[in-house]
Short mmCIF file of N, CA, C and O in Angstrom, two decimals:
data_model
loop_
_atom_site.label_atom_id
_atom_site.label_comp_id
_atom_site.label_asym_id
_atom_site.label_seq_id
_atom_site.Cartn_x
_atom_site.Cartn_y
_atom_site.Cartn_z
N MET A 1068 -10.79 67.40 4.32
CA MET A 1068 -10.14 67.56 3.03
C MET A 1068 -10.87 66.70 2.00
O MET A 1068 -11.10 65.53 2.22
N THR A 1069 -11.21 67.30 0.89
CA THR A 1069 -11.95 66.61 -0.17
C THR A 1069 -11.00 66.11 -1.24
O THR A 1069 -10.10 66.82 -1.67
N SER A 1070 -11.23 64.88 -1.67
CA SER A 1070 -10.43 64.31 -2.76
C SER A 1070 -10.86 64.93 -4.08
O SER A 1070 -12.03 65.23 -4.28
N PRO A 1071 -9.91 65.08 -5.01
CA PRO A 1071 -10.29 65.59 -6.33
C PRO A 1071 -11.18 64.56 -7.04
O PRO A 1071 -11.12 63.36 -6.71
N PRO A 1072 -11.99 64.98 -7.98
CA PRO A 1072 -12.85 64.03 -8.69
C PRO A 1072 -11.99 63.03 -9.47
O PRO A 1072 -10.89 63.33 -9.91
N ALA A 1073 -12.53 61.83 -9.61
CA ALA A 1073 -11.82 60.78 -10.35
C ALA A 1073 -11.68 61.17 -11.81
O ALA A 1073 -12.55 61.81 -12.39
N THR A 1074 -10.58 60.79 -12.39
CA THR A 1074 -10.34 60.98 -13.82
C THR A 1074 -10.25 59.61 -14.47
O THR A 1074 -9.42 58.79 -14.08
N TYR A 1075 -11.11 59.35 -15.42
CA TYR A 1075 -11.12 58.05 -16.08
C TYR A 1075 -10.37 58.13 -17.40
O TYR A 1075 -10.53 59.08 -18.15
N ARG A 1076 -9.57 57.13 -17.67
CA ARG A 1076 -8.80 57.05 -18.90
C ARG A 1076 -8.84 55.61 -19.41
O ARG A 1076 -8.97 54.67 -18.63
N ALA A 1077 -8.71 55.46 -20.70
CA ALA A 1077 -8.52 54.15 -21.30
C ALA A 1077 -7.01 53.93 -21.44
O ALA A 1077 -6.25 54.89 -21.56
N ILE A 1078 -6.60 52.68 -21.41
CA ILE A 1078 -5.19 52.35 -21.55
C ILE A 1078 -4.99 51.66 -22.90
O ILE A 1078 -5.68 50.69 -23.22
N VAL A 1079 -4.06 52.19 -23.68
CA VAL A 1079 -3.70 51.59 -24.97
C VAL A 1079 -2.28 51.06 -24.82
O VAL A 1079 -1.36 51.82 -24.52
N CYS A 1080 -2.12 49.75 -25.02
CA CYS A 1080 -0.79 49.14 -24.92
C CYS A 1080 -0.38 48.62 -26.29
O CYS A 1080 -1.19 48.03 -27.01
N VAL A 1081 0.87 48.85 -26.65
CA VAL A 1081 1.41 48.35 -27.91
C VAL A 1081 2.76 47.69 -27.65
O VAL A 1081 3.45 48.02 -26.70
N ASP A 1082 3.09 46.74 -28.51
CA ASP A 1082 4.32 45.98 -28.36
C ASP A 1082 4.83 45.61 -29.75
O ASP A 1082 4.03 45.29 -30.64
N ILE A 1083 6.13 45.66 -29.94
CA ILE A 1083 6.73 45.24 -31.20
C ILE A 1083 7.03 43.75 -31.09
O ILE A 1083 7.88 43.33 -30.30
N GLU A 1084 6.32 42.95 -31.87
CA GLU A 1084 6.51 41.51 -31.83
C GLU A 1084 7.91 41.14 -32.32
O GLU A 1084 8.40 41.66 -33.33
N GLY A 1085 8.57 40.27 -31.60
CA GLY A 1085 9.88 39.78 -31.99
C GLY A 1085 11.01 40.78 -31.83
O GLY A 1085 12.09 40.58 -32.38
N PHE A 1086 10.78 41.82 -31.05
CA PHE A 1086 11.80 42.87 -30.88
C PHE A 1086 13.12 42.30 -30.38
O PHE A 1086 14.18 42.69 -30.82
N GLY A 1087 13.06 41.36 -29.45
CA GLY A 1087 14.27 40.82 -28.84
C GLY A 1087 14.86 39.61 -29.57
O GLY A 1087 15.72 38.92 -29.02
N ALA A 1088 14.41 39.36 -30.81
CA ALA A 1088 14.94 38.22 -31.56
C ALA A 1088 16.46 38.33 -31.69
O ALA A 1088 16.99 39.44 -31.85
N PRO A 1089 17.16 37.22 -31.59
CA PRO A 1089 18.63 37.27 -31.59
C PRO A 1089 19.26 37.83 -32.87
O PRO A 1089 20.39 38.29 -32.85
N TYR A 1090 18.54 37.81 -33.97
CA TYR A 1090 19.09 38.33 -35.23
C TYR A 1090 18.85 39.83 -35.40
O TYR A 1090 19.27 40.42 -36.39
N ARG A 1091 18.17 40.44 -34.44
CA ARG A 1091 17.93 41.89 -34.50
C ARG A 1091 18.91 42.59 -33.58
O ARG A 1091 19.14 42.17 -32.45
N HIS A 1092 19.48 43.69 -34.09
CA HIS A 1092 20.51 44.41 -33.34
C HIS A 1092 20.16 45.88 -33.21
O HIS A 1092 19.13 46.34 -33.71
N GLY A 1093 21.03 46.64 -32.61
CA GLY A 1093 20.83 48.07 -32.31
C GLY A 1093 20.19 48.89 -33.41
O GLY A 1093 19.16 49.53 -33.18
N PRO A 1094 20.79 48.94 -34.62
CA PRO A 1094 20.20 49.77 -35.67
C PRO A 1094 18.77 49.35 -36.03
O PRO A 1094 17.91 50.18 -36.29
N GLN A 1095 18.51 48.06 -36.02
CA GLN A 1095 17.15 47.58 -36.33
C GLN A 1095 16.18 47.96 -35.21
O GLN A 1095 15.04 48.34 -35.47
N HIS A 1096 16.65 47.88 -33.97
CA HIS A 1096 15.80 48.29 -32.85
C HIS A 1096 15.44 49.76 -32.97
O HIS A 1096 14.28 50.14 -32.74
N ILE A 1097 16.39 50.58 -33.32
CA ILE A 1097 16.13 52.02 -33.48
C ILE A 1097 15.10 52.26 -34.58
O ILE A 1097 14.16 53.02 -34.39
N ASP A 1098 15.25 51.59 -35.72
CA ASP A 1098 14.30 51.74 -36.83
C ASP A 1098 12.90 51.26 -36.44
O ASP A 1098 11.90 51.89 -36.79
N MET A 1099 12.82 50.13 -35.72
CA MET A 1099 11.51 49.60 -35.32
C MET A 1099 10.81 50.55 -34.35
O MET A 1099 9.61 50.80 -34.47
N ARG A 1100 11.55 51.08 -33.40
CA ARG A 1100 10.96 52.00 -32.43
C ARG A 1100 10.51 53.29 -33.13
O ARG A 1100 9.43 53.81 -32.85
N LYS A 1101 11.32 53.79 -34.06
CA LYS A 1101 10.94 54.98 -34.82
C LYS A 1101 9.65 54.73 -35.59
O LYS A 1101 8.73 55.55 -35.58
N GLY A 1102 9.56 53.58 -36.25
CA GLY A 1102 8.35 53.22 -37.00
C GLY A 1102 7.13 53.09 -36.11
O GLY A 1102 6.03 53.52 -36.47
N LEU A 1103 7.32 52.50 -34.93
CA LEU A 1103 6.22 52.35 -33.98
C LEU A 1103 5.66 53.72 -33.59
O LEU A 1103 4.46 53.95 -33.68
N TYR A 1104 6.54 54.63 -33.18
CA TYR A 1104 6.07 55.94 -32.73
C TYR A 1104 5.50 56.77 -33.87
O TYR A 1104 4.54 57.51 -33.68
N GLU A 1105 6.04 56.64 -35.08
CA GLU A 1105 5.47 57.35 -36.22
C GLU A 1105 4.06 56.84 -36.52
O GLU A 1105 3.15 57.63 -36.77
N ALA A 1106 3.87 55.53 -36.48
CA ALA A 1106 2.55 54.95 -36.72
C ALA A 1106 1.56 55.38 -35.65
O ALA A 1106 0.40 55.71 -35.95
N LEU A 1107 2.00 55.39 -34.40
CA LEU A 1107 1.12 55.80 -33.31
C LEU A 1107 0.74 57.27 -33.42
O LEU A 1107 -0.42 57.63 -33.22
N GLU A 1108 1.70 58.12 -33.75
CA GLU A 1108 1.40 59.55 -33.93
C GLU A 1108 0.36 59.76 -35.01
O GLU A 1108 -0.60 60.53 -34.84
N ARG A 1109 0.51 59.05 -36.14
CA ARG A 1109 -0.45 59.16 -37.24
C ARG A 1109 -1.83 58.66 -36.81
O ARG A 1109 -2.86 59.27 -37.11
N ALA A 1110 -1.85 57.53 -36.11
CA ALA A 1110 -3.13 56.95 -35.68
C ALA A 1110 -3.85 57.87 -34.70
O ALA A 1110 -5.06 58.10 -34.84
N PHE A 1111 -3.13 58.39 -33.72
CA PHE A 1111 -3.77 59.28 -32.76
C PHE A 1111 -4.24 60.56 -33.44
O PHE A 1111 -5.34 61.05 -33.17
N ALA A 1112 -3.44 61.10 -34.34
CA ALA A 1112 -3.83 62.34 -35.04
C ALA A 1112 -5.04 62.09 -35.93
O ALA A 1112 -5.98 62.89 -35.94
N ALA A 1113 -5.06 60.99 -36.66
CA ALA A 1113 -6.17 60.70 -37.57
C ALA A 1113 -7.47 60.44 -36.81
O ALA A 1113 -8.55 60.76 -37.29
N SER A 1114 -7.36 59.86 -35.64
CA SER A 1114 -8.55 59.53 -34.85
C SER A 1114 -9.04 60.70 -34.01
O SER A 1114 -10.16 60.68 -33.50
N GLY A 1115 -8.19 61.71 -33.84
CA GLY A 1115 -8.55 62.84 -33.01
C GLY A 1115 -8.47 62.52 -31.52
O GLY A 1115 -8.99 63.26 -30.70
N ILE A 1116 -7.84 61.41 -31.19
CA ILE A 1116 -7.70 61.00 -29.79
C ILE A 1116 -6.37 61.51 -29.25
O ILE A 1116 -5.32 61.12 -29.74
N PRO A 1117 -6.41 62.39 -28.25
CA PRO A 1117 -5.15 62.86 -27.67
C PRO A 1117 -4.56 61.81 -26.74
O PRO A 1117 -5.29 61.15 -26.00
N ALA A 1118 -3.29 61.64 -26.82
CA ALA A 1118 -2.59 60.74 -25.88
C ALA A 1118 -2.12 61.62 -24.72
O ALA A 1118 -1.15 62.35 -24.83
N ASP A 1119 -2.86 61.58 -23.62
CA ASP A 1119 -2.57 62.45 -22.49
C ASP A 1119 -1.23 62.16 -21.84
O ASP A 1119 -0.57 63.04 -21.32
N TYR A 1120 -0.85 60.91 -21.84
CA TYR A 1120 0.36 60.48 -21.12
C TYR A 1120 0.82 59.19 -21.74
O TYR A 1120 0.01 58.37 -22.16
N HIS A 1121 2.12 59.00 -21.82
CA HIS A 1121 2.61 57.69 -22.27
C HIS A 1121 3.90 57.34 -21.55
O HIS A 1121 4.61 58.20 -21.06
N GLU A 1122 4.16 56.05 -21.50
CA GLU A 1122 5.41 55.53 -20.96
C GLU A 1122 6.02 54.61 -21.99
O GLU A 1122 5.36 53.72 -22.52
N ASP A 1123 7.28 54.83 -22.26
CA ASP A 1123 8.03 53.98 -23.17
C ASP A 1123 8.41 52.70 -22.45
O ASP A 1123 8.81 52.73 -21.28
N ARG A 1124 8.31 51.57 -23.14
CA ARG A 1124 8.67 50.29 -22.55
C ARG A 1124 9.74 49.56 -23.36
O ARG A 1124 9.85 48.35 -23.30
N GLY A 1125 10.53 50.30 -24.11
CA GLY A 1125 11.62 49.68 -24.88
C GLY A 1125 11.12 49.07 -26.16
O GLY A 1125 11.39 49.56 -27.25
N ASP A 1126 10.39 47.96 -26.05
CA ASP A 1126 9.84 47.31 -27.25
C ASP A 1126 8.36 47.60 -27.40
O ASP A 1126 7.66 46.93 -28.14
N GLY A 1127 7.88 48.62 -26.71
CA GLY A 1127 6.48 48.99 -26.80
C GLY A 1127 6.23 50.23 -25.95
O GLY A 1127 7.16 50.91 -25.53
N ALA A 1128 4.96 50.50 -25.73
CA ALA A 1128 4.59 51.66 -24.93
C ALA A 1128 3.16 51.50 -24.45
O ALA A 1128 2.42 50.68 -24.98
N PHE A 1129 2.83 52.27 -23.43
CA PHE A 1129 1.42 52.35 -23.09
C PHE A 1129 1.03 53.80 -22.97
O PHE A 1129 1.81 54.66 -22.61
N PHE A 1130 -0.23 54.06 -23.34
CA PHE A 1130 -0.77 55.41 -23.42
C PHE A 1130 -2.04 55.49 -22.60
O PHE A 1130 -2.83 54.56 -22.58
N LEU A 1131 -2.25 56.63 -21.96
CA LEU A 1131 -3.52 56.93 -21.33
C LEU A 1131 -4.25 57.89 -22.25
O LEU A 1131 -3.69 58.91 -22.66
N VAL A 1132 -5.46 57.53 -22.62
CA VAL A 1132 -6.27 58.35 -23.53
C VAL A 1132 -7.62 58.60 -22.90
O VAL A 1132 -8.06 57.84 -22.02
N PRO A 1133 -8.33 59.64 -23.32
CA PRO A 1133 -9.66 59.87 -22.76
C PRO A 1133 -10.55 58.63 -22.95
O PRO A 1133 -10.51 57.98 -23.99
N ALA A 1134 -11.31 58.33 -21.92
CA ALA A 1134 -12.18 57.13 -21.98
C ALA A 1134 -13.31 57.35 -22.95
O ALA A 1134 -13.68 58.43 -23.28
#
């Protein structure tokens, strides 16, 4: 049995600084996450880099993109 060829990807990790600060609450968390994903969508679209896969991490995310 032959293994499929390796697929290489770069990893892009992002994090919202201070997300868990005690003065930030639910509505602010929702707004920060919305802003993060809107900025990432614009950046990926403007660069022409497709985000093949991503995982949400609450206060951030990581993306697999073509190497």
